Coordinates of C-alpha atoms in Angstrom, one line a residue:
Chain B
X1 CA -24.2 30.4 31.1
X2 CA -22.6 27.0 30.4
X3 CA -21.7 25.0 33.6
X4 CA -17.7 24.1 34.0
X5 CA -18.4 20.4 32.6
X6 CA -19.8 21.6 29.6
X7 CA -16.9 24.6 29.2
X8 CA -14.6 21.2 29.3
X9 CA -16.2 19.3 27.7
X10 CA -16.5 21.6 24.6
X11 CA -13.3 22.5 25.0
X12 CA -11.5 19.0 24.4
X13 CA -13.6 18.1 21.9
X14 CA -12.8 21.6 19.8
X15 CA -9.0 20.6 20.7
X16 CA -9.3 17.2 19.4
X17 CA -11.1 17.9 16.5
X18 CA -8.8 21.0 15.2
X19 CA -5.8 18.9 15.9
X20 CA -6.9 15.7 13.9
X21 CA -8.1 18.1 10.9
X22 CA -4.6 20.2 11.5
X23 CA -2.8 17.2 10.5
X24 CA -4.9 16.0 7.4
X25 CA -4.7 19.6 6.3
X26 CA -0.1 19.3 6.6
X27 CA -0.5 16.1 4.9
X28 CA -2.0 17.9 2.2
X29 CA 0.3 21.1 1.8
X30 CA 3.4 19.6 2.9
X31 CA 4.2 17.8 -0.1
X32 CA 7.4 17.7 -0.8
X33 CA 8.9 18.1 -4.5
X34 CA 8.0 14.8 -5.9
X35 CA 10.6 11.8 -4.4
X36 CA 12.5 9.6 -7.2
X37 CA 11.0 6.5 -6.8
X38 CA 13.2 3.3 -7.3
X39 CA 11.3 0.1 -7.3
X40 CA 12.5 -3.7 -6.5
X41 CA 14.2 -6.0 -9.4
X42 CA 10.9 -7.2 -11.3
X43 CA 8.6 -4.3 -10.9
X44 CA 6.5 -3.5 -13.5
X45 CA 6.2 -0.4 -15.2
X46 CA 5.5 2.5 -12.6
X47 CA 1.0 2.2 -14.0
X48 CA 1.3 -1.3 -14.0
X49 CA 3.2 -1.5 -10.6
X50 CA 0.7 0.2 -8.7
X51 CA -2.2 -1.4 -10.6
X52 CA -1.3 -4.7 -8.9
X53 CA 1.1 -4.2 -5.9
X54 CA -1.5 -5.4 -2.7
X55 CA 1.1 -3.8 -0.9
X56 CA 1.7 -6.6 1.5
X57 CA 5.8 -5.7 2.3
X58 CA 6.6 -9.5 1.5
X59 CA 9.2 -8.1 -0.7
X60 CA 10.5 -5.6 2.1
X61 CA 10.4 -8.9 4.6
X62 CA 12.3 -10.9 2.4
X63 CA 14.9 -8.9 1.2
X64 CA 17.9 -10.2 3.3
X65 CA 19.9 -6.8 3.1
X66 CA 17.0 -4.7 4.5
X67 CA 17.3 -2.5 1.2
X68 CA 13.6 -2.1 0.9
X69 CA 11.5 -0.2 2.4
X70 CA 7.3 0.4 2.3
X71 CA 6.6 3.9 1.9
X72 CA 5.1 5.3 5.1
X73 CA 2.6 8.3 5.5
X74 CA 4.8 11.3 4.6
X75 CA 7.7 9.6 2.3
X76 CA 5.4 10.7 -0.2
X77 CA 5.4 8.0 -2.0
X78 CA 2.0 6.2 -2.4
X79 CA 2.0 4.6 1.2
X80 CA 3.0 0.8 1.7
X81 CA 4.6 0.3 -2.0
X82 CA 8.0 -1.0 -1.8
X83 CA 11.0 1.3 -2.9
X84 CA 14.6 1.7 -1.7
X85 CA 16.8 4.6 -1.3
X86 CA 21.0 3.4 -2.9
X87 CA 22.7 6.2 -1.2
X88 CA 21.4 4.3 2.2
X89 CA 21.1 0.7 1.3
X90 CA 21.7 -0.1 -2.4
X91 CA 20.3 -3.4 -4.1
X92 CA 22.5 -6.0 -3.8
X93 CA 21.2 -7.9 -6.9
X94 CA 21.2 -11.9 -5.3
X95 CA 20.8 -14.1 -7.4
X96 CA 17.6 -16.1 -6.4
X97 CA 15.8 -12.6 -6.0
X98 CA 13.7 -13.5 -3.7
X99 CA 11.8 -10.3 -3.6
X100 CA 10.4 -11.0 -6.8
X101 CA 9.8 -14.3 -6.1
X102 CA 7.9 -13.3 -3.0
X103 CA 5.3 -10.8 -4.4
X104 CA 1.9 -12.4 -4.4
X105 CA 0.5 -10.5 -7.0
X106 CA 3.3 -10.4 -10.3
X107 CA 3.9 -6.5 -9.3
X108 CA 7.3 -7.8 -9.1
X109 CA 6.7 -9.9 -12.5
X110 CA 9.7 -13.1 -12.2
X111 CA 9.3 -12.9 -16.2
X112 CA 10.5 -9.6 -16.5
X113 CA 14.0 -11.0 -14.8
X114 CA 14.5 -14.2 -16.3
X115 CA 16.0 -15.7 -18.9
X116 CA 14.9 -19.1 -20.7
X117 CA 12.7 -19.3 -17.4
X118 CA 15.6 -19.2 -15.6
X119 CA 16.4 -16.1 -12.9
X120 CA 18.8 -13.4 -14.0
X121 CA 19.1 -10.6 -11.7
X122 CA 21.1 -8.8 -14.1
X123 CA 18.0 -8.3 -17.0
X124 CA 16.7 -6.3 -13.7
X125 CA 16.0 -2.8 -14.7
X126 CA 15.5 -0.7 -11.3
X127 CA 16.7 3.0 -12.8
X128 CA 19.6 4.1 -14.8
X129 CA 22.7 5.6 -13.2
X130 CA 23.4 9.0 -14.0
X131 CA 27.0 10.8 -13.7
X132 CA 27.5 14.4 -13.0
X133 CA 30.9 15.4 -14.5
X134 CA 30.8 18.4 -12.5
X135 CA 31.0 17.0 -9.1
X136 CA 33.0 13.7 -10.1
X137 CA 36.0 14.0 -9.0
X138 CA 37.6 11.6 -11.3
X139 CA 36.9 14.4 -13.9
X140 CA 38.9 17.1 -11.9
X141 CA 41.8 14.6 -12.8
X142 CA 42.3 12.8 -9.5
X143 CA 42.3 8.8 -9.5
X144 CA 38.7 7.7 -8.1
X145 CA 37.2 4.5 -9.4
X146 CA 35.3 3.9 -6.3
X147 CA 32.0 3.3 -8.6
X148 CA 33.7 1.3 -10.7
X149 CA 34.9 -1.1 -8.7
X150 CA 31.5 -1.1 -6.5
X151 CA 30.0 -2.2 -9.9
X152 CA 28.7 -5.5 -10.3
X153 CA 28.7 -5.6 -13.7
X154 CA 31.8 -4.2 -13.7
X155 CA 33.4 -3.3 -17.7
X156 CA 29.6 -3.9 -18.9
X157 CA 28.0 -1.5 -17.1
X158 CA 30.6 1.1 -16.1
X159 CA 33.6 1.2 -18.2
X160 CA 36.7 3.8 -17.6
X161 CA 37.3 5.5 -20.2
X162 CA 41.4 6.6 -20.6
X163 CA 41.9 10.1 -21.6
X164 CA 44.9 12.3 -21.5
X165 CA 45.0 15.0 -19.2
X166 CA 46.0 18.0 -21.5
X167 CA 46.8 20.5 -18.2
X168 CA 49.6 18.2 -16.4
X169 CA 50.6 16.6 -19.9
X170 CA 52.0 13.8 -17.9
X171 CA 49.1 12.2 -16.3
X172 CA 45.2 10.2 -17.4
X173 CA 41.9 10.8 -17.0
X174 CA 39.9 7.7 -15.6
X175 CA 36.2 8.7 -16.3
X176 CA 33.1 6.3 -15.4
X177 CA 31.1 5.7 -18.1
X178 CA 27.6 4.0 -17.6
X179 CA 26.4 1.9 -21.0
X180 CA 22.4 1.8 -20.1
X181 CA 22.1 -1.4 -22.2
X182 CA 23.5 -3.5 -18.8
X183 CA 22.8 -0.9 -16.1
X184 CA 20.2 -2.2 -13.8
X185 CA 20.2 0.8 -11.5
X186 CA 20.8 -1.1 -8.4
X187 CA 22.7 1.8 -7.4
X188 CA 25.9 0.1 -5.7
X189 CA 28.0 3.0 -7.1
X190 CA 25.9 5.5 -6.1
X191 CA 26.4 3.9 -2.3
X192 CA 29.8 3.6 -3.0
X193 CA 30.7 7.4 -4.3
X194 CA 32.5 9.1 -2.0
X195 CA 31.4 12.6 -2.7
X196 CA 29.8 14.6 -0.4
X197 CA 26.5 14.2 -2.4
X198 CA 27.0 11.3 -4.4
X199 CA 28.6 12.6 -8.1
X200 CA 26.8 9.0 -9.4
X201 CA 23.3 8.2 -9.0
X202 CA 20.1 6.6 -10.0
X203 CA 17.4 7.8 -12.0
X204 CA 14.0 6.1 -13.1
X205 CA 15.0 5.1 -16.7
X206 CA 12.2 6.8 -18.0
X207 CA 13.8 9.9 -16.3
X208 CA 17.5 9.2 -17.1
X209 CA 17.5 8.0 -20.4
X210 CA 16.5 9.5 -23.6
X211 CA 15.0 7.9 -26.9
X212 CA 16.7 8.3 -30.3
X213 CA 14.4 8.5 -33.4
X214 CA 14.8 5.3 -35.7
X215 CA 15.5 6.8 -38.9
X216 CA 19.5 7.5 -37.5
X217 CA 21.8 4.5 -39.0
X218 CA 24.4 3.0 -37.4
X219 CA 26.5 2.2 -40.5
X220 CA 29.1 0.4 -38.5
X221 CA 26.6 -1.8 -36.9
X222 CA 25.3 -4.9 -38.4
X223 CA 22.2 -5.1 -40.4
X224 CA 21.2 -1.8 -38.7
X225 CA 19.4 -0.9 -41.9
X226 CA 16.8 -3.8 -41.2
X227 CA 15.4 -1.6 -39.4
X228 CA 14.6 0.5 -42.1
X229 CA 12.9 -2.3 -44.5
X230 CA 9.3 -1.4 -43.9
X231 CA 10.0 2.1 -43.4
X232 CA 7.2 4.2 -45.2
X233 CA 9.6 6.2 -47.8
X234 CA 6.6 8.3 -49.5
X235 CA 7.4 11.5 -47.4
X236 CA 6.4 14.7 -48.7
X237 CA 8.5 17.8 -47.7
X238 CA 6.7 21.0 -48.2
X239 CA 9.1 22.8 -50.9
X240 CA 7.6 26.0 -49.7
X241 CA 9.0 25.4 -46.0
X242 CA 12.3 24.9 -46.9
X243 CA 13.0 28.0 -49.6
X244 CA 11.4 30.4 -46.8
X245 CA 13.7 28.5 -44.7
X246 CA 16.5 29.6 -47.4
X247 CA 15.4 33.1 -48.0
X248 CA 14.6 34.2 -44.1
X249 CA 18.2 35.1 -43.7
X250 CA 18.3 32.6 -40.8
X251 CA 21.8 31.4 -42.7
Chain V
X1 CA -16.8 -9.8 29.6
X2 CA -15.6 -13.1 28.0
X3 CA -15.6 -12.8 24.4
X4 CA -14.3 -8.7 24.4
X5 CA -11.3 -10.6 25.9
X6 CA -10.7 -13.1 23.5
X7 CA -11.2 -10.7 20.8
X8 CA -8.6 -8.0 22.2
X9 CA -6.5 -11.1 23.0
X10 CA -6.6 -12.2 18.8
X11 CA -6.7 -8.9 17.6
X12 CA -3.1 -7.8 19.2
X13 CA -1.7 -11.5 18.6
X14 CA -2.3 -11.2 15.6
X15 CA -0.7 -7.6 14.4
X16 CA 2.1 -9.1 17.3
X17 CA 2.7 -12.1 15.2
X18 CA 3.4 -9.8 11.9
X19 CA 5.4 -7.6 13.8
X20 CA 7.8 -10.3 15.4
X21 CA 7.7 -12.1 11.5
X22 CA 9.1 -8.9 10.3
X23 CA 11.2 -8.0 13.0
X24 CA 12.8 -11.2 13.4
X25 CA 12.5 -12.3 10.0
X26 CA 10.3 -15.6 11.0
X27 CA 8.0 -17.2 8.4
X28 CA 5.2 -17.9 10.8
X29 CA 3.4 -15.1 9.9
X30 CA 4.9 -12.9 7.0
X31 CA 3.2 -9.6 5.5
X32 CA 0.6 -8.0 6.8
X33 CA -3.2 -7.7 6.4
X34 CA -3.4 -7.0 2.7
X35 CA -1.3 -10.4 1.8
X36 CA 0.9 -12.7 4.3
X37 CA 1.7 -15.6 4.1
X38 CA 1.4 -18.6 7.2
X39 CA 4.6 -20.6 7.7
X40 CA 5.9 -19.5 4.2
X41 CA 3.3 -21.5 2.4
X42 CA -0.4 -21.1 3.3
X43 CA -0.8 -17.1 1.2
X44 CA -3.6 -15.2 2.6
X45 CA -4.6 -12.4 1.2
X46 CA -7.4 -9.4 1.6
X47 CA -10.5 -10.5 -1.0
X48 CA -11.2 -7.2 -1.6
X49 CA -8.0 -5.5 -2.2
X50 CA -7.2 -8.4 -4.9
X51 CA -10.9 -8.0 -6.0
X52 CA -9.7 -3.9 -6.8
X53 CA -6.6 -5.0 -8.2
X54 CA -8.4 -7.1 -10.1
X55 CA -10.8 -4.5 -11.3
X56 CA -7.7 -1.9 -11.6
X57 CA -5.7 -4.2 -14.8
X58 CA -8.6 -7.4 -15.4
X59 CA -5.7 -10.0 -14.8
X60 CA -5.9 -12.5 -11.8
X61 CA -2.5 -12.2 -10.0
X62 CA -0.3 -14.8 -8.9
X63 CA -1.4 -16.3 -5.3
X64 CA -2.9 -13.3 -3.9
X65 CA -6.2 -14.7 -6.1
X66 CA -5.6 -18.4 -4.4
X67 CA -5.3 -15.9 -0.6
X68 CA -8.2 -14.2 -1.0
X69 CA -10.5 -17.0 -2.1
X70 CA -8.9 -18.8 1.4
X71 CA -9.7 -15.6 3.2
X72 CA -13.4 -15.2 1.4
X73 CA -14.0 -18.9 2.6
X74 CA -13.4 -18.6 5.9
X75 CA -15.2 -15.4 6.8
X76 CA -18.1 -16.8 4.3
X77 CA -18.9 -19.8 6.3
X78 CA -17.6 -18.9 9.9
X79 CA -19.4 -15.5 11.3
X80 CA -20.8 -12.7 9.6
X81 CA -18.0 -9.5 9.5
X82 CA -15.9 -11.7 12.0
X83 CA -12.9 -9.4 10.4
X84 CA -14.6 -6.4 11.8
X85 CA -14.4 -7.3 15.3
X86 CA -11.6 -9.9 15.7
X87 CA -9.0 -8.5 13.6
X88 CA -9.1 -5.4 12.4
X89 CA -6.8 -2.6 14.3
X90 CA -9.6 0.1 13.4
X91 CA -11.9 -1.8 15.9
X92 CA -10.0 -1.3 19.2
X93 CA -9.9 2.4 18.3
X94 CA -14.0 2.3 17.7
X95 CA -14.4 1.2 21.1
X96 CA -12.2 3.3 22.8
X97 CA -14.1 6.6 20.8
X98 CA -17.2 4.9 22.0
X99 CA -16.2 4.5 25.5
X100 CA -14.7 8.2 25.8
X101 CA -18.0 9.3 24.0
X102 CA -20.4 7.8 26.3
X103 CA -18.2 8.4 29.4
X104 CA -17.7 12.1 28.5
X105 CA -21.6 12.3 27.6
X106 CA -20.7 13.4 24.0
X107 CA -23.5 11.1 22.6
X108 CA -25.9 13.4 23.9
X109 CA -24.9 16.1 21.8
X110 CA -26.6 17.5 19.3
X111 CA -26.3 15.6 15.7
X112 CA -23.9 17.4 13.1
X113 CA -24.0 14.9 10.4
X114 CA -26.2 12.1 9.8
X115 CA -25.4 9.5 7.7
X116 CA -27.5 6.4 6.4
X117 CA -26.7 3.0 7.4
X118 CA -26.5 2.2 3.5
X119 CA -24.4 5.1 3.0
X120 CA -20.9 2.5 3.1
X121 CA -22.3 0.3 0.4
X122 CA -22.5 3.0 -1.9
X123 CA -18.8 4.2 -0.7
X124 CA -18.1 0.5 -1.9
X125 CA -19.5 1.0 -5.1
X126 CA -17.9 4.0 -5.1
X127 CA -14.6 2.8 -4.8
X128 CA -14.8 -0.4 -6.9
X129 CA -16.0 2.0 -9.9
X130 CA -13.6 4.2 -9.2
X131 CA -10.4 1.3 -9.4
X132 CA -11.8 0.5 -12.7
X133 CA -11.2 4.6 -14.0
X134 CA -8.3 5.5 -11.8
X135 CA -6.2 1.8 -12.6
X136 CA -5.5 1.6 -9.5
X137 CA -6.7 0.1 -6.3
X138 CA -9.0 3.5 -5.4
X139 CA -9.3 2.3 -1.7
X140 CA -5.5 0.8 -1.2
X141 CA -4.6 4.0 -1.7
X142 CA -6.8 5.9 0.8
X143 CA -6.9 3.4 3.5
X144 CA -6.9 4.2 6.8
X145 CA -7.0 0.6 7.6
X146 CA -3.9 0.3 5.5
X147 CA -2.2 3.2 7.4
X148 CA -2.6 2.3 10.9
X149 CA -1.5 -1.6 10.2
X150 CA 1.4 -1.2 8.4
X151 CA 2.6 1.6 10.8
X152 CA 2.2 -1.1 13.3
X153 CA 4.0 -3.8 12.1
X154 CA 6.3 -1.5 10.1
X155 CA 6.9 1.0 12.7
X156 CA 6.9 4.5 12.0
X157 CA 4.9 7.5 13.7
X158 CA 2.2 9.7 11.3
X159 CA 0.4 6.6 11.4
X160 CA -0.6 7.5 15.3
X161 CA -1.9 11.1 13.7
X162 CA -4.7 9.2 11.2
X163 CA -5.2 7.0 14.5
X164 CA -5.8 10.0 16.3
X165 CA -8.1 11.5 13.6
X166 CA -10.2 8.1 13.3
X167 CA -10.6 8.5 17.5
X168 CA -11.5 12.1 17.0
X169 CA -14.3 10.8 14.5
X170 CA -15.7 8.6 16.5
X171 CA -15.5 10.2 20.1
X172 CA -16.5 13.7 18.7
X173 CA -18.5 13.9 15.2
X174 CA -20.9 11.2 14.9
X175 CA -21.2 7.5 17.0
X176 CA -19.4 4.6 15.1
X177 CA -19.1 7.1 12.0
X178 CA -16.0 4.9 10.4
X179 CA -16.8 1.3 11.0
X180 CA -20.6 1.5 10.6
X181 CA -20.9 4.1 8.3
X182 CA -18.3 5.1 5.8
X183 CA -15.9 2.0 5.8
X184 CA -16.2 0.1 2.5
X185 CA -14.3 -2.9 3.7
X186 CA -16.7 -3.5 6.5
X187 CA -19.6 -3.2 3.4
X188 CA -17.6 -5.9 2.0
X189 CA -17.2 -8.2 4.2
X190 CA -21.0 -8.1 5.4
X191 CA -21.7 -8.6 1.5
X192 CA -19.8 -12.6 1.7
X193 CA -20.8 -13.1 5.1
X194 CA -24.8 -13.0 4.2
X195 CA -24.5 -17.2 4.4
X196 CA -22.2 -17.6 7.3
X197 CA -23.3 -20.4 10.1
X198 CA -22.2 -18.8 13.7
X199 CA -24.7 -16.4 14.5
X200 CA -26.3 -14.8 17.8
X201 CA -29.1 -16.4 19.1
X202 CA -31.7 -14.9 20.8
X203 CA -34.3 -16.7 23.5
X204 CA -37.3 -14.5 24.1
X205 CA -38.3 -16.5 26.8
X206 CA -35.4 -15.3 28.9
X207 CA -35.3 -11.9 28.2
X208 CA -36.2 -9.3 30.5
X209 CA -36.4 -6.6 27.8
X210 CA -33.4 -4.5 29.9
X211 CA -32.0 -3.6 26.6
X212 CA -28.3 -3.6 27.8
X213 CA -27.5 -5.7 24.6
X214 CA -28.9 -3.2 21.9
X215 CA -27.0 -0.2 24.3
X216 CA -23.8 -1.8 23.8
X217 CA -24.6 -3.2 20.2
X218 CA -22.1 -1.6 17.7
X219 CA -24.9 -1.9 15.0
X220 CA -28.4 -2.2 17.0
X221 CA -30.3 -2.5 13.8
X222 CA -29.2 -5.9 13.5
X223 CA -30.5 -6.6 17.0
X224 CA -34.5 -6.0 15.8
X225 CA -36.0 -9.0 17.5
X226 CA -34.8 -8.5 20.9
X227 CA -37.2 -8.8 23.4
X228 CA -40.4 -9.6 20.5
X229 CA -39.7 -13.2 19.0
X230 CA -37.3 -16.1 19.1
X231 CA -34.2 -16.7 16.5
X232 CA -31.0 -15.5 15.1
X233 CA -29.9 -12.8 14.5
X234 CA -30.1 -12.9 10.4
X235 CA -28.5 -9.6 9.4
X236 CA -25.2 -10.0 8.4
X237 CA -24.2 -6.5 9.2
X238 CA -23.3 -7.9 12.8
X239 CA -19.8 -7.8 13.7
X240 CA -20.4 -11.1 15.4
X241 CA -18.3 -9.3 18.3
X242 CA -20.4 -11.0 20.9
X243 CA -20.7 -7.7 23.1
X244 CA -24.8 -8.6 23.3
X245 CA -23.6 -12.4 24.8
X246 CA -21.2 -10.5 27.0
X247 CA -23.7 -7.9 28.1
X248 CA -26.8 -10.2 28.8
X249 CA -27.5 -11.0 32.0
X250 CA -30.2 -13.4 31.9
X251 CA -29.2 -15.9 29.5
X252 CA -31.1 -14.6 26.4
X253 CA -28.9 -14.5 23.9
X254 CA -25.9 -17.0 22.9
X255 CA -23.3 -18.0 19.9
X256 CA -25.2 -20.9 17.9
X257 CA -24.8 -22.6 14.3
X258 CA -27.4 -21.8 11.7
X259 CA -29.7 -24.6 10.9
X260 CA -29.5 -24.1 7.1
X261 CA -32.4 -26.5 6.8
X262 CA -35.9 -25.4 6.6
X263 CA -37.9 -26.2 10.2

C-alpha cells in the first residue's frame, strides 16, 4: 500500500492535470456561434488582415476613444487581433486615424484610407450598416432620427426618406436609409439607436451587402453602357431549354 | 542568487512598463512583445513573428521588418537565448513548475513521455511550413507565449487557465517540457544566438566537480565540460540565465566575452 505522501502527492497532481486539460477541452466545445468581427479603419481584407496583423495592440493603445479592443481567449475571435464592438464603443472616425498610422506591419494599410496621399477617414470601410424595418421604430410611424443624426456622414450615408403614412392620412414616415457607397460602418448609429436591441447595425460588408451582376443597365446613369463595350456578345442559349421551358406547363 | 534577481527584476519591469504604457496611455513603452514601440519612435518587434508574417503573404511590412532586425541584432551579438530567461513571462512559470516538481519529488516519477532535445526545432519547422500553407502566422495563432502576455498587459482572466495548464506541464508531465522541448520561439532564438559574445565560462581548475550547476541547469546538455576541461560554454541552447554563476560555490564558472579570435 502507498504511504500518505504518495496518496497526496498523486492526488494533486491527478487534480492539476484534469483541471488544466478540463479547460483546453471548454475552449474547444464552447465555441460560441461565430462573433461578427468589425476591424479598425484601414484593415485589410479579413485573409489579408490576419496574414500580417503581429498583433501588437498599438492600434488598441492608440485609439484615443478606447473603441478597440484585442480579442482575448474566449471572444472567439483569433486572440490579440484588434476589433471593436459599436453598440459599446463605436468608431469615432478622427481624422489623423492614428490607429492606422500606428500599425507596424500595413494590417491597417494608410493606403486603403487615403486620398491623393492624403488621410480620409471617410474612404474607411469597417462593415456596412444594416436596418431592420421590423424593429425600427421610425417605421411603426413614430418620429426617431436618432441614427440619423448620430451619422457623420449625415445625408450621404443615411438619408430619410419622406413617405406618407397611409393609416393616419395626416402624418410622414421618416425612414433611415443607408447608401453603402459612403457607409464606412463605424457604427455611430448603431450606438446611438435607442431600441432595446439596436434596430440599426453593422455588418462585415462582405456579409451585409450583395453583388449585382454587370449585365443590368442603368439607363438613367451616364455612360453606364461602357461597361458593356468589351462584353463577350457570342452567347449561345440552348433553344431546347427554353421550349421545354414553354411546354412544361410551368406558365 | 544575484543574477535570478536581476532577471525576475527585468522580466516584471518589463511586462510592468507595457502595462502602465497601456494603462496610462504613456509612449515609453507601447505594445507588447510581438511589436512596441520605445518612446514612440525606436519600433521593436518579435523576428520571428514578422519572419511568419513574412512567410504567411511574402511582403516585408512596414517597421515591424526595421523592429525585428533591431530585436535580431541585439539578441545576436549580446547572449545566446537571453529572451528565454530575461524576458519572457513563460520563464517565471518554468521555474516555479520546477521548483514545485523537485520540492514535491515529482521528478522522481516515472517518465510518461520523452521527448528529444531536437524535437522544438522540428516544431519550428513545423510551424514556419505550416505559415506558408495556412497564410497565416501558424504559431501567432497558437501561442501560449502570446496568451499569457497580452492577458497581462491587457488584463483579462482565461489567460491564468493556459498559465495554469503550462504549470501543470511542467510540475507534472515531463521536466522543462515547454521551454526546452516543444517551444519553437526558444528554437528560434538559439538559431541567431549561435554567434553571440556573453557566454558562461567555465575554470576547471576551481571546480570541485559538486555538480550543483548542471542540477539547477535548465538545459544541462549545454553544460558538457563541467568539471573535464577549460572554456565556454559554446552551445547556444543556454538561456544565458546565469543560474550555474549563481549556483557555484567555488568560483568555477563566470559571465565572460567570447574571444572571437583564434588563440
Amino acid at each position: 500500500m502507498k504511504d500518505r505522501r504518495e496518496v497526496l502527492k498523486f492526488g494533486l497532481k491527478a487534480i492539476s492535470l484534469v483541471i488544466a486539460g478540463g479547460f483546453t477541452w471548454s475552449t474547444q466545445t464552447n465555441l460560441k456561434a461565430q462573433t461578427l468581427i468589425l476591424r479598425p479603419p484601414g484593415a485589410r481584407d479579413e485573409k489579408g488582415f490576419m496574414a500580417s496583423c503581429i498583433r501588437c495592440g498599438l492600434c488598441v493603445e492608440a485609439c484615443p476613444f478606447d473603441t478597440l479592443s484585442l480579442a482575448k481567449l474566449g471572444d472567439n475571435i483569433s486572440f490579440g487581433t484588434p476589433y471593436f464592438t459599436p453598440r459599446e464603443t463605436p468608431c469615432y472616425m478622427c481624422t489623423d486615424i492614428p490607429c492606422t498610422v500606428a500599425c507596424p506591419t500595413d494590417a491597417l494599410d494608410v493606403k486603403l484610407v487615403s486620398t491623393d496621399d492624403k488621410l480620409d477617414i471617410n474612404k474607411s470601410r469597417m462593415g456596412i450598416a444594416v436596418l431592420d424595418p421590423y424593429s425600427c421604430i421610425a417605421f411603426a410611424g413614430i418620429q426617431c432620427d436618432a441614427c440619423y443624426r448620430a451619422c457623420p456622414l449625415i445625408d450621404k450615408a443615411l438619408v430619410l426618406e419622406y413617405k406618407r403614412n397611409e393609416r393616419t392620412e395626416k402624418h410622414a414616415f421618416l425612414l433611415p436609409v443607408v447608401d453603402a457607397n459612403y457607409c464606412t460602418g463605424c457604427g455611430k448609429c448603431e450606438n446611438a439607436c435607442v431600441t432595446k436591441k439596436a434596430a440599426i447595425f453593422v455588418l462585415p460588408r462582405e456579409i451585409g451587402l450583395g453583388e449585382v451582376n454587370d449585365n443590368y443597365v442603368k439607363g438613367w446613369i451616364e455612360d453606364d453602357d461602357t461597361r458593356l463595350k468589351d462584353i463577350d456578345t457570342k452567347i449561345k442559349l440552348d433553344q431546347n431549354k427554353v421550349k421545354d421551358y414553354l411546354n412544361s406547363g410551368e406558365i | 542568487m544575484k543574477y535570478l534577481l536581476l532577471r525576475r527584476i527585468t522580466q516584471i519591469s518589463i511586462l510592468t512598463l507595457f502595462l502602465v504604457s497601456n494603462l496610462y496611455g504613456l509612449k515609453i513603452l507601447q505594445g507588447n512583445l510581438s511589436s512596441s514601440m520605445i518612446f514612440g519612435t525606436i519600433p521593436l518587434s518579435d523576428p520571428f513573428a514578422v519572419l511568419q508574417l513574412f512567410l504567411a503573404s511574402f511582403t516585408l511590412a512596414g517597421s515591424a521588418a526595421l523592429g525585428a532586425l533591431i530585436v535580431v541584432l541585439i539578441y545576436a551579438l549580446i547572449a545566446p537565448r537571453a529572451f528565454c530567461a530575461w524576458v519572457c513571462p513563460v520563464n517565471m512559470i518554468t521555474d516555479f513548475a520546477r521548483f514545485v516538481r523537485v520540492k514535491f519529488g515529482y521528478d522522481k516519477d516515472k517518465k510518461v513521455v520523452v521527448f528529444s532535445k531536437s524535437f522544438r526545432y522540428y516544431i519550428l519547422a513545423f510551424v514556419l511550413f505550416m505559415s506558408v500553407v495556412m497564410q497565416t502566422p501558424a504559431f501567432e495563432g497558437v501561442s501560449f507565449i502570446g496568451i499569457i502576455q497580452r492577458g497581462i498587459i491587457y488584463g483579462g482572466t482565461l489567460w491564468i487557465f493556459v498559465a495554469f495548464g503550462v504549470f501543470a506541464i511542467d510540475a507534472f508531465v515531463g521536466d522543462r517540457l515547454i521551454c526546452s522541448k516543444l517551444c519553437p520561439l526558444g528554437a528560434f532564438y538559439a538559431t541567431i544566438g549561435k554567434f553571440a559574445f556573453i557566454r558562461v565560462e567555465h575554470d576547471s581548475q576551481n571546480c570541485t566537480k559538486c555538480m550543483k550547476c548542471k542540477v539547477i541547469c535548465p538545459e544541462s546538455q549545454v553544460l558538457g565540460i563541467i568539471g573535464k576541461e577549460s572554456g565556454l560554454i559554446t552551445s547556444s541552447e543556454c538561456i544565458s540565465c546565469g543560474r550555474c554563476v549563481d549556483v557555484c560555490g567555488d568560483d568555477a564558472l563566470k559571465f565572460s566575452i567570447r574571444n572571437l579570435r583564434r588563440k
